[in-house]
Amino acid sequence: MYPQSPLMGQMMNQPLLVSSILDFAARHYANSEIVSQRVEGDLHRYTFRDCQQRAKRLANALHGLGVRMGDRVATLAWNGYRHMEAYYGVSGSGAVLHTLNPRLHPDQLAYICNHAEDQYLLFDFCFLPLVEAFAPLCKGIKGFILFGAADRMPAETKIPNLLCYEDLINSHSPEYEWPLFDENSACTLCYTSGTTGNPKGALYSHRSTVLHAYGSAMPNALNVSSRDTVMPVVPMFHVNAWGLPYSVPLSGAKMVFPGPALDGKSVYELMEKEQVTFSAGVPTVWLGLINHALQNKLKFSSFRRTVIGGSACPPAMMSTLIDEFDVEVIHAWGMTEMSPLGTAGGLLTKHLDMSKEEQRKILQKQGHAIYGVDMKIADDDGKELPWDGVSYGHLLVKGPWIISRYFKGEGGDVLENGWFPTGDVATIDPDGFMQITDRSKDVIKSGGEWIGTIDLENVAMSHPAVMQAACIGVAHPKWDERPLLVVVLRPGQDLKREDLLAHFQGKVAKWWLPDDVVFADALPVGGTGKIQKNKLREQYRDYRLPTA
Amino acid sequence: MYPQSPLMGQMMNQPLLVSSILDFAARHYANSEIVSQRVEGDLHRYTFRDCQQRAKRLANALHGLGVRMGDRVATLAWNGYRHMEAYYGVSGSGAVLHTLNPRLHPDQLAYICNHAEDQYLLFDFCFLPLVEAFAPLCKGIKGFILFGAADRMPAETKIPNLLCYEDLINSHSPEYEWPLFDENSACTLCYTSGTTGNPKGALYSHRSTVLHAYGSAMPNALNVSSRDTVMPVVPMFHVNAWGLPYSVPLSGAKMVFPGPALDGKSVYELMEKEQVTFSAGVPTVWLGLINHALQNKLKFSSFRRTVIGGSACPPAMMSTLIDEFDVEVIHAWGMTEMSPLGTAGGLLTKHLDMSKEEQRKILQKQGHAIYGVDMKIADDDGKELPWDGVSYGHLLVKGPWIISRYFKGEGGDVLENGWFPTGDVATIDPDGFMQITDRSKDVIKSGGEWIGTIDLENVAMSHPAVMQAACIGVAHPKWDERPLLVVVLRPGQDLKREDLLAHFQGKVAKWWLPDDVVFADALPVGGTGKIQKNKLREQYRDYRLPTA
Ligand SMILES: Nc1ncnc2c1ncn2[C@@H]1O[C@H](COP(=O)(O)OP(=O)(O)OP(=O)(O)O)[C@@H](O)[C@H]1O
Ligand SMILES: Nc1ncnc2c1ncn2[C@@H]1O[C@H](COP(=O)(O)OP(=O)(O)OP(=O)(O)O)[C@@H](O)[C@H]1O
Ligand SMILES: [Mg+2]
Ligand SMILES: [Mg+2]
């Protein structure tokens, strides 16, 4: 592909394969633990070495079932040790792990399974009704493997070829040599969240996964060390839990899986019990935890750091975590198409002397590219824009853990001169800090100028009565589009349109002020907890602004 | 080479090239500084972006001189910004950087240059006499480029084709696109320290260098972040300053080069002036700094962490740094053949409650393999030994930044079943901590049992009157070999043989006790500051032990 030098290096030729990550943990941090809150209700605890042994049994079992290199094997499961075994047992053997989001509609699940051509499906037994609902629509799936022991198997079921995971792997040996193969072979298949349209598949390679694991473990990114206890709250079906199933064993850290118990109380108690130091999740999951801790006047005894991403972290949330709980917040940005990590926030040395408010402004940016990722911003004509912290434009990225096309070529040639267009709009400042101002599809075009909706939503959410806010563009006869703010109030709170608009005074440019406010009971939310603005736009398509 | 999956990943195909590291720093941390104590005597200061521009000028200049992909270009220089430009200007353009150790004898330098077939040599002007001494022996070198401006050029010289670096690069444009080529192309050539024999060449690839940079920057290894100010005291001619010229820009940290001023006072003052947080070097360089600080009752205001490796860090030195100066010590092990980092020390969570003494014992181990590196210990027959912390054997390693053979095939097939034999003897404990007990060549074979010399030397050096100690095996009629301890006392100290031997009581097994002690004025030291035990053994070949 690329020209060779007349003089080649003389280093060991070893492919970057994810199996080497689990082997590393099992060998070099053999006593590091994986603790899982199980669907069964209890807490399960074993070592990376145990995980490796069972992943190898699974690899043998899959081979016995006829799964071969490149075949897709799907999972439908919460974060837990069996899911972890599937991560390695499937990909390590050369097959392709395809993680499914149980929050999707059965029709969507069937669409994705058929699109992926999954051969087998491994699933948590709590999802049996869901699997029963879409299994008949997936004729290609040869077998369904229930994550559990024989006593969890249903007496009768409509599912054809239902297998018991524990029986299956226990009937196979842990003796298994991970095959060595080309590192560009497919490793995992993830579909995008479907926030802006139909989900599209990203097909990661072993190489991209290992490089992403290196990049994301580094001090400027997630900063995972062997002294950490890491709880991925972000689901393993959401872009591989941001790579933590790879970056944690590679770091020898202890891993704590919350299973299905994601409410504030359960997460808090598990964190304290297992002395979690580091976690990761989308903004919405932190709401519950923060509320639980505030209401019960609880503090964290070990929790020191969390990564928040997937959508913009509201400044109010960041402040609560830092000021009330002394938890450092790393604001990260990424996307399914990027494995997913692209940037991570943090201060530079020169910021350490700044006031808390000034520091907070820096921490709210999505931060620096992780080495491996390059980024730029460009205008509608593709002209690169300056890194002045003010100019905003389409954000484009490139790097070895970014897709070059979607699975099955969906959407055609997506790259622009080798760069992947993220669909996000951003600024980059002279120190290299990137800040997302909006998605291209959500940006409001008012009289030829752009209004970023994230800023407006953050201001609204900084009002104590507001729980959630979404800003959308609504048709306007003079300006084409003007902002409409849709707000969900906290339980028991009351707030007048005028008072909320007054709260914006001095916080945004005058012409950015929303033209109207609508109070709603809830916002439409997708399978990964993101607000579906396309649905919201549909809903308010004929809304008549008072200014119109 | 390795089989491909029927389903390949669909990620961007981007080679791992070192040029991308400098580009990353110049783009994303454009304002990060490189500060250099120059051979000229002053302090020089610029940004990574400036460094990139000058490295590109150099790449254009080298092309103009006819340097092509795979050609070797040598450097003979202290740690400084021009050396950094050569790192990237040479390797980035596809040529191969070959760093020379100015502490070698001119004959050795000529041997290595000729062996490497260097085309050009870049050198600090202070080395002009040295270059004049060996240039006539290197007919293959087409030109000698003096690191400096025109005013540093000698009025006359015996060196043929002497060029002025500043003039050369200033006459070339900074417009240059780094070429894209196969990541397995050669990047850098380093020769081993020559402690145990003739130096042998290790030829790194771009891939191995980038992977090593990722691995070594991680929290479990050097833990470099953008908030660090890093001073590599370890020379850039000693295994690429342990990769810091790559791992530091990749982390966006500030870099401080000490140039030729490596005495305690200079290092201390530069550290304070530039607020260095992190450094790296072999044990001997820390002696001067520690003595200077102790004698003048100085503390460090910013220095928090240092990596010590290259030979075993004496426990007494570690204790002084931690207890007196509150500097964390990371004990690292590596070798030229490993790019060089293999393992790094540190505590696990379960050690945090231990007593200081128990923790110190863990920190004195060379630590955990860095992900990418695998290791094992084996007996003389190649049988793998248990990880029990007691069994010791030959240490073997493998991984993508470990050589598969020496440059030009020197020494033939060096791998054993795909593993590289390090020539070191080690234990590994159940938690994965590796500890070097000796070099295979230095181990003392007493009646069929092995005595590790590092332990004996550490005990000797824990005596306050002892500055340096080396233990060697001397022929013994009954036991084949028995230990002789050669000791250099601190200035003004006096110590009796019996008192030193009494100091060993209870600290080592009885049969490990040295059979005799010899006091010497100095120990033979090689170009990288390591004690040359082969010379010592030669010197005491006919020594008659009192027990013989
Ligand atoms: N820290 C963040 N701040 C703001 N937005 C973020 C952040 N992290 C992620 N995002 C948003 O999430 C997107 C990536 O999300 P993901 O890949 O999960 O699917 P999606 O874009 O929501 O769905 P689809 O692409 O199917 O419409 C980014 O493009 C960006 O818009
Ligand atoms: N932390 C450490 N503790 C003990 N020994 C170490 C440590 N780090 C490195 N070493 C020793 O240094 C060796 C690697 O050194 P290097 O590659 O610089 O050349 P050398 O082995 O001294 O020279 P040559 O191979 O030419 O004889 C290791 O094999 C080991 O013996
Ligand atoms: Mg998207
Ligand atoms: Mg050696």
Short mmCIF file of N, CA and C and ligand atoms in Angstrom, two decimals, chain B residues 191-200 238-239 242 283 308-313 331-338 340 343 364 366 406 422-425 436-439 441-442 454 528 530 534, ligand 2:
data_model
loop_
_atom_site.label_atom_id
_atom_site.label_comp_id
_atom_site.label_asym_id
_atom_site.label_seq_id
_atom_site.Cartn_x
_atom_site.Cartn_y
_atom_site.Cartn_z
N TYR B 191 23.25 1.66 18.69
CA TYR B 191 24.12 0.54 19.09
C TYR B 191 24.02 0.34 20.60
N THR B 192 24.17 -0.92 21.02
CA THR B 192 24.11 -1.19 22.46
C THR B 192 25.29 -0.53 23.16
N SER B 193 25.20 -0.50 24.48
CA SER B 193 26.20 0.24 25.27
C SER B 193 27.59 -0.37 25.21
N GLY B 194 27.68 -1.62 24.79
CA GLY B 194 28.99 -2.27 24.76
C GLY B 194 29.52 -2.60 26.14
N THR B 195 28.63 -2.86 27.08
CA THR B 195 29.04 -3.19 28.44
C THR B 195 29.63 -4.60 28.50
N THR B 196 29.07 -5.48 27.70
CA THR B 196 29.50 -6.88 27.78
C THR B 196 30.28 -7.34 26.55
N GLY B 197 30.44 -6.48 25.57
CA GLY B 197 31.17 -6.88 24.37
C GLY B 197 31.15 -5.75 23.37
N ASN B 198 31.33 -6.06 22.10
CA ASN B 198 31.27 -5.03 21.06
C ASN B 198 29.83 -4.54 20.90
N PRO B 199 29.65 -3.24 20.70
CA PRO B 199 28.28 -2.75 20.50
C PRO B 199 27.65 -3.36 19.25
N LYS B 200 26.36 -3.67 19.33
CA LYS B 200 25.62 -4.24 18.20
C LYS B 200 24.47 -3.29 17.87
N HIS B 238 21.65 7.79 23.95
CA HIS B 238 21.52 6.54 24.70
C HIS B 238 20.08 6.02 24.53
N VAL B 239 19.93 5.12 23.55
CA VAL B 239 18.61 4.57 23.18
C VAL B 239 17.56 5.67 23.12
N TRP B 242 15.51 7.16 25.95
CA TRP B 242 14.41 6.29 26.40
C TRP B 242 13.08 6.69 25.75
N PRO B 283 21.35 5.72 37.19
CA PRO B 283 21.63 6.05 38.60
C PRO B 283 22.80 7.02 38.78
N ILE B 308 14.31 6.01 36.84
CA ILE B 308 15.71 5.60 36.95
C ILE B 308 15.83 4.20 36.36
N GLY B 309 16.79 4.03 35.48
CA GLY B 309 17.00 2.73 34.86
C GLY B 309 18.34 2.69 34.18
N GLY B 310 18.55 1.66 33.36
CA GLY B 310 19.82 1.51 32.66
C GLY B 310 20.76 0.62 33.44
N SER B 311 20.76 0.76 34.76
CA SER B 311 21.27 -0.27 35.66
C SER B 311 20.46 -0.15 36.94
N ALA B 312 20.64 -1.09 37.85
CA ALA B 312 19.76 -1.15 39.02
C ALA B 312 19.87 0.13 39.85
N CYS B 313 18.75 0.67 40.27
CA CYS B 313 18.74 1.85 41.12
C CYS B 313 19.07 1.41 42.54
N HIS B 331 11.25 2.91 38.95
CA HIS B 331 12.39 2.08 38.57
C HIS B 331 12.03 1.36 37.28
N ALA B 332 12.74 1.66 36.21
CA ALA B 332 12.41 1.06 34.92
C ALA B 332 13.54 0.19 34.42
N TRP B 333 13.18 -0.79 33.66
CA TRP B 333 14.17 -1.68 33.06
C TRP B 333 13.94 -1.73 31.56
N GLY B 334 15.05 -1.75 30.85
CA GLY B 334 14.94 -1.87 29.41
C GLY B 334 16.30 -2.14 28.82
N MET B 335 16.34 -2.19 27.51
CA MET B 335 17.61 -2.39 26.84
C MET B 335 17.52 -1.83 25.42
N THR B 336 18.66 -1.55 24.85
CA THR B 336 18.71 -1.02 23.50
C THR B 336 17.85 -1.87 22.57
N GLU B 337 17.90 -3.15 22.76
CA GLU B 337 17.16 -4.08 21.90
C GLU B 337 15.65 -3.95 22.08
N MET B 338 15.22 -3.16 23.08
CA MET B 338 13.80 -3.03 23.39
C MET B 338 13.28 -1.60 23.25
N PRO B 340 13.82 1.66 24.52
CA PRO B 340 14.31 0.54 25.32
C PRO B 340 13.33 0.01 26.35
N THR B 343 9.83 -2.65 31.30
CA THR B 343 9.01 -2.68 32.52
C THR B 343 9.16 -1.36 33.27
N GLN B 364 11.48 -1.22 44.59
CA GLN B 364 12.82 -1.54 44.10
C GLN B 364 12.81 -2.59 43.00
N GLN B 366 11.88 -4.00 39.32
CA GLN B 366 11.85 -3.29 38.04
C GLN B 366 10.43 -3.23 37.48
N TYR B 406 19.90 -8.39 15.01
CA TYR B 406 20.73 -7.19 15.04
C TYR B 406 20.96 -6.68 13.63
N THR B 422 17.25 -11.73 26.96
CA THR B 422 17.78 -10.42 27.35
C THR B 422 19.20 -10.46 27.87
N GLY B 423 19.64 -11.65 28.29
CA GLY B 423 20.94 -11.71 28.96
C GLY B 423 20.86 -11.30 30.42
N ASP B 424 19.66 -11.03 30.89
CA ASP B 424 19.47 -10.69 32.29
C ASP B 424 18.85 -11.88 33.03
N VAL B 425 19.08 -11.91 34.33
CA VAL B 425 18.51 -12.94 35.18
C VAL B 425 17.51 -12.25 36.11
N ILE B 436 15.24 -7.75 38.45
CA ILE B 436 16.52 -8.22 37.89
C ILE B 436 17.44 -8.57 39.05
N THR B 437 17.99 -9.80 38.99
CA THR B 437 18.96 -10.14 40.04
C THR B 437 20.39 -10.00 39.52
N ASP B 438 20.53 -10.06 38.21
CA ASP B 438 21.88 -9.95 37.66
C ASP B 438 21.85 -10.02 36.14
N ARG B 439 23.00 -9.79 35.54
CA ARG B 439 23.19 -10.18 34.15
C ARG B 439 23.69 -11.62 34.13
N LYS B 441 25.95 -12.84 32.42
CA LYS B 441 27.41 -12.88 32.35
C LYS B 441 28.07 -12.51 33.67
N ASP B 442 27.30 -11.85 34.55
CA ASP B 442 27.89 -11.38 35.79
C ASP B 442 27.56 -12.27 36.99
N ILE B 454 23.73 -8.00 42.08
CA ILE B 454 23.07 -6.70 42.34
C ILE B 454 22.71 -6.57 43.81
N THR B 528 28.07 4.69 28.73
CA THR B 528 26.77 5.09 29.24
C THR B 528 26.74 5.11 30.76
N LYS B 530 27.91 2.84 32.84
CA LYS B 530 27.76 1.55 33.51
C LYS B 530 29.12 0.97 33.87
N ASN B 534 33.32 -6.81 32.88
CA ASN B 534 34.27 -7.65 32.15
C ASN B 534 35.70 -7.12 32.35
N1 LIG C 2 16.57 -1.00 36.10
C1 LIG C 2 17.55 -1.82 35.80
N2 LIG C 2 18.06 -2.65 36.74
C2 LIG C 2 19.06 -3.50 36.47
N3 LIG C 2 19.65 -3.58 35.27
C3 LIG C 2 19.20 -2.79 34.29
C4 LIG C 2 18.14 -1.88 34.50
N4 LIG C 2 17.90 -1.24 33.33
C5 LIG C 2 18.78 -1.73 32.44
N5 LIG C 2 19.59 -2.65 33.01
C6 LIG C 2 20.70 -3.40 32.38
O1 LIG C 2 21.08 -2.73 31.20
C7 LIG C 2 21.00 -3.63 30.08
C8 LIG C 2 20.64 -2.88 28.83
O2 LIG C 2 21.59 -1.87 28.60
P1 LIG C 2 22.03 -1.37 27.18
O3 LIG C 2 21.10 -1.85 26.14
O4 LIG C 2 22.22 0.10 27.34
O5 LIG C 2 23.44 -1.99 26.86
P2 LIG C 2 24.32 -2.99 27.68
O6 LIG C 2 23.58 -4.26 27.86
O7 LIG C 2 24.81 -2.29 28.91
O8 LIG C 2 25.54 -3.20 26.66
P3 LIG C 2 25.86 -4.48 25.73
O9 LIG C 2 24.56 -5.17 25.41
O10 LIG C 2 26.48 -3.91 24.52
O11 LIG C 2 26.76 -5.31 26.54
C9 LIG C 2 19.97 -4.63 30.50
O12 LIG C 2 20.12 -5.84 29.79
C10 LIG C 2 20.27 -4.78 32.00
O13 LIG C 2 21.33 -5.65 32.20
#
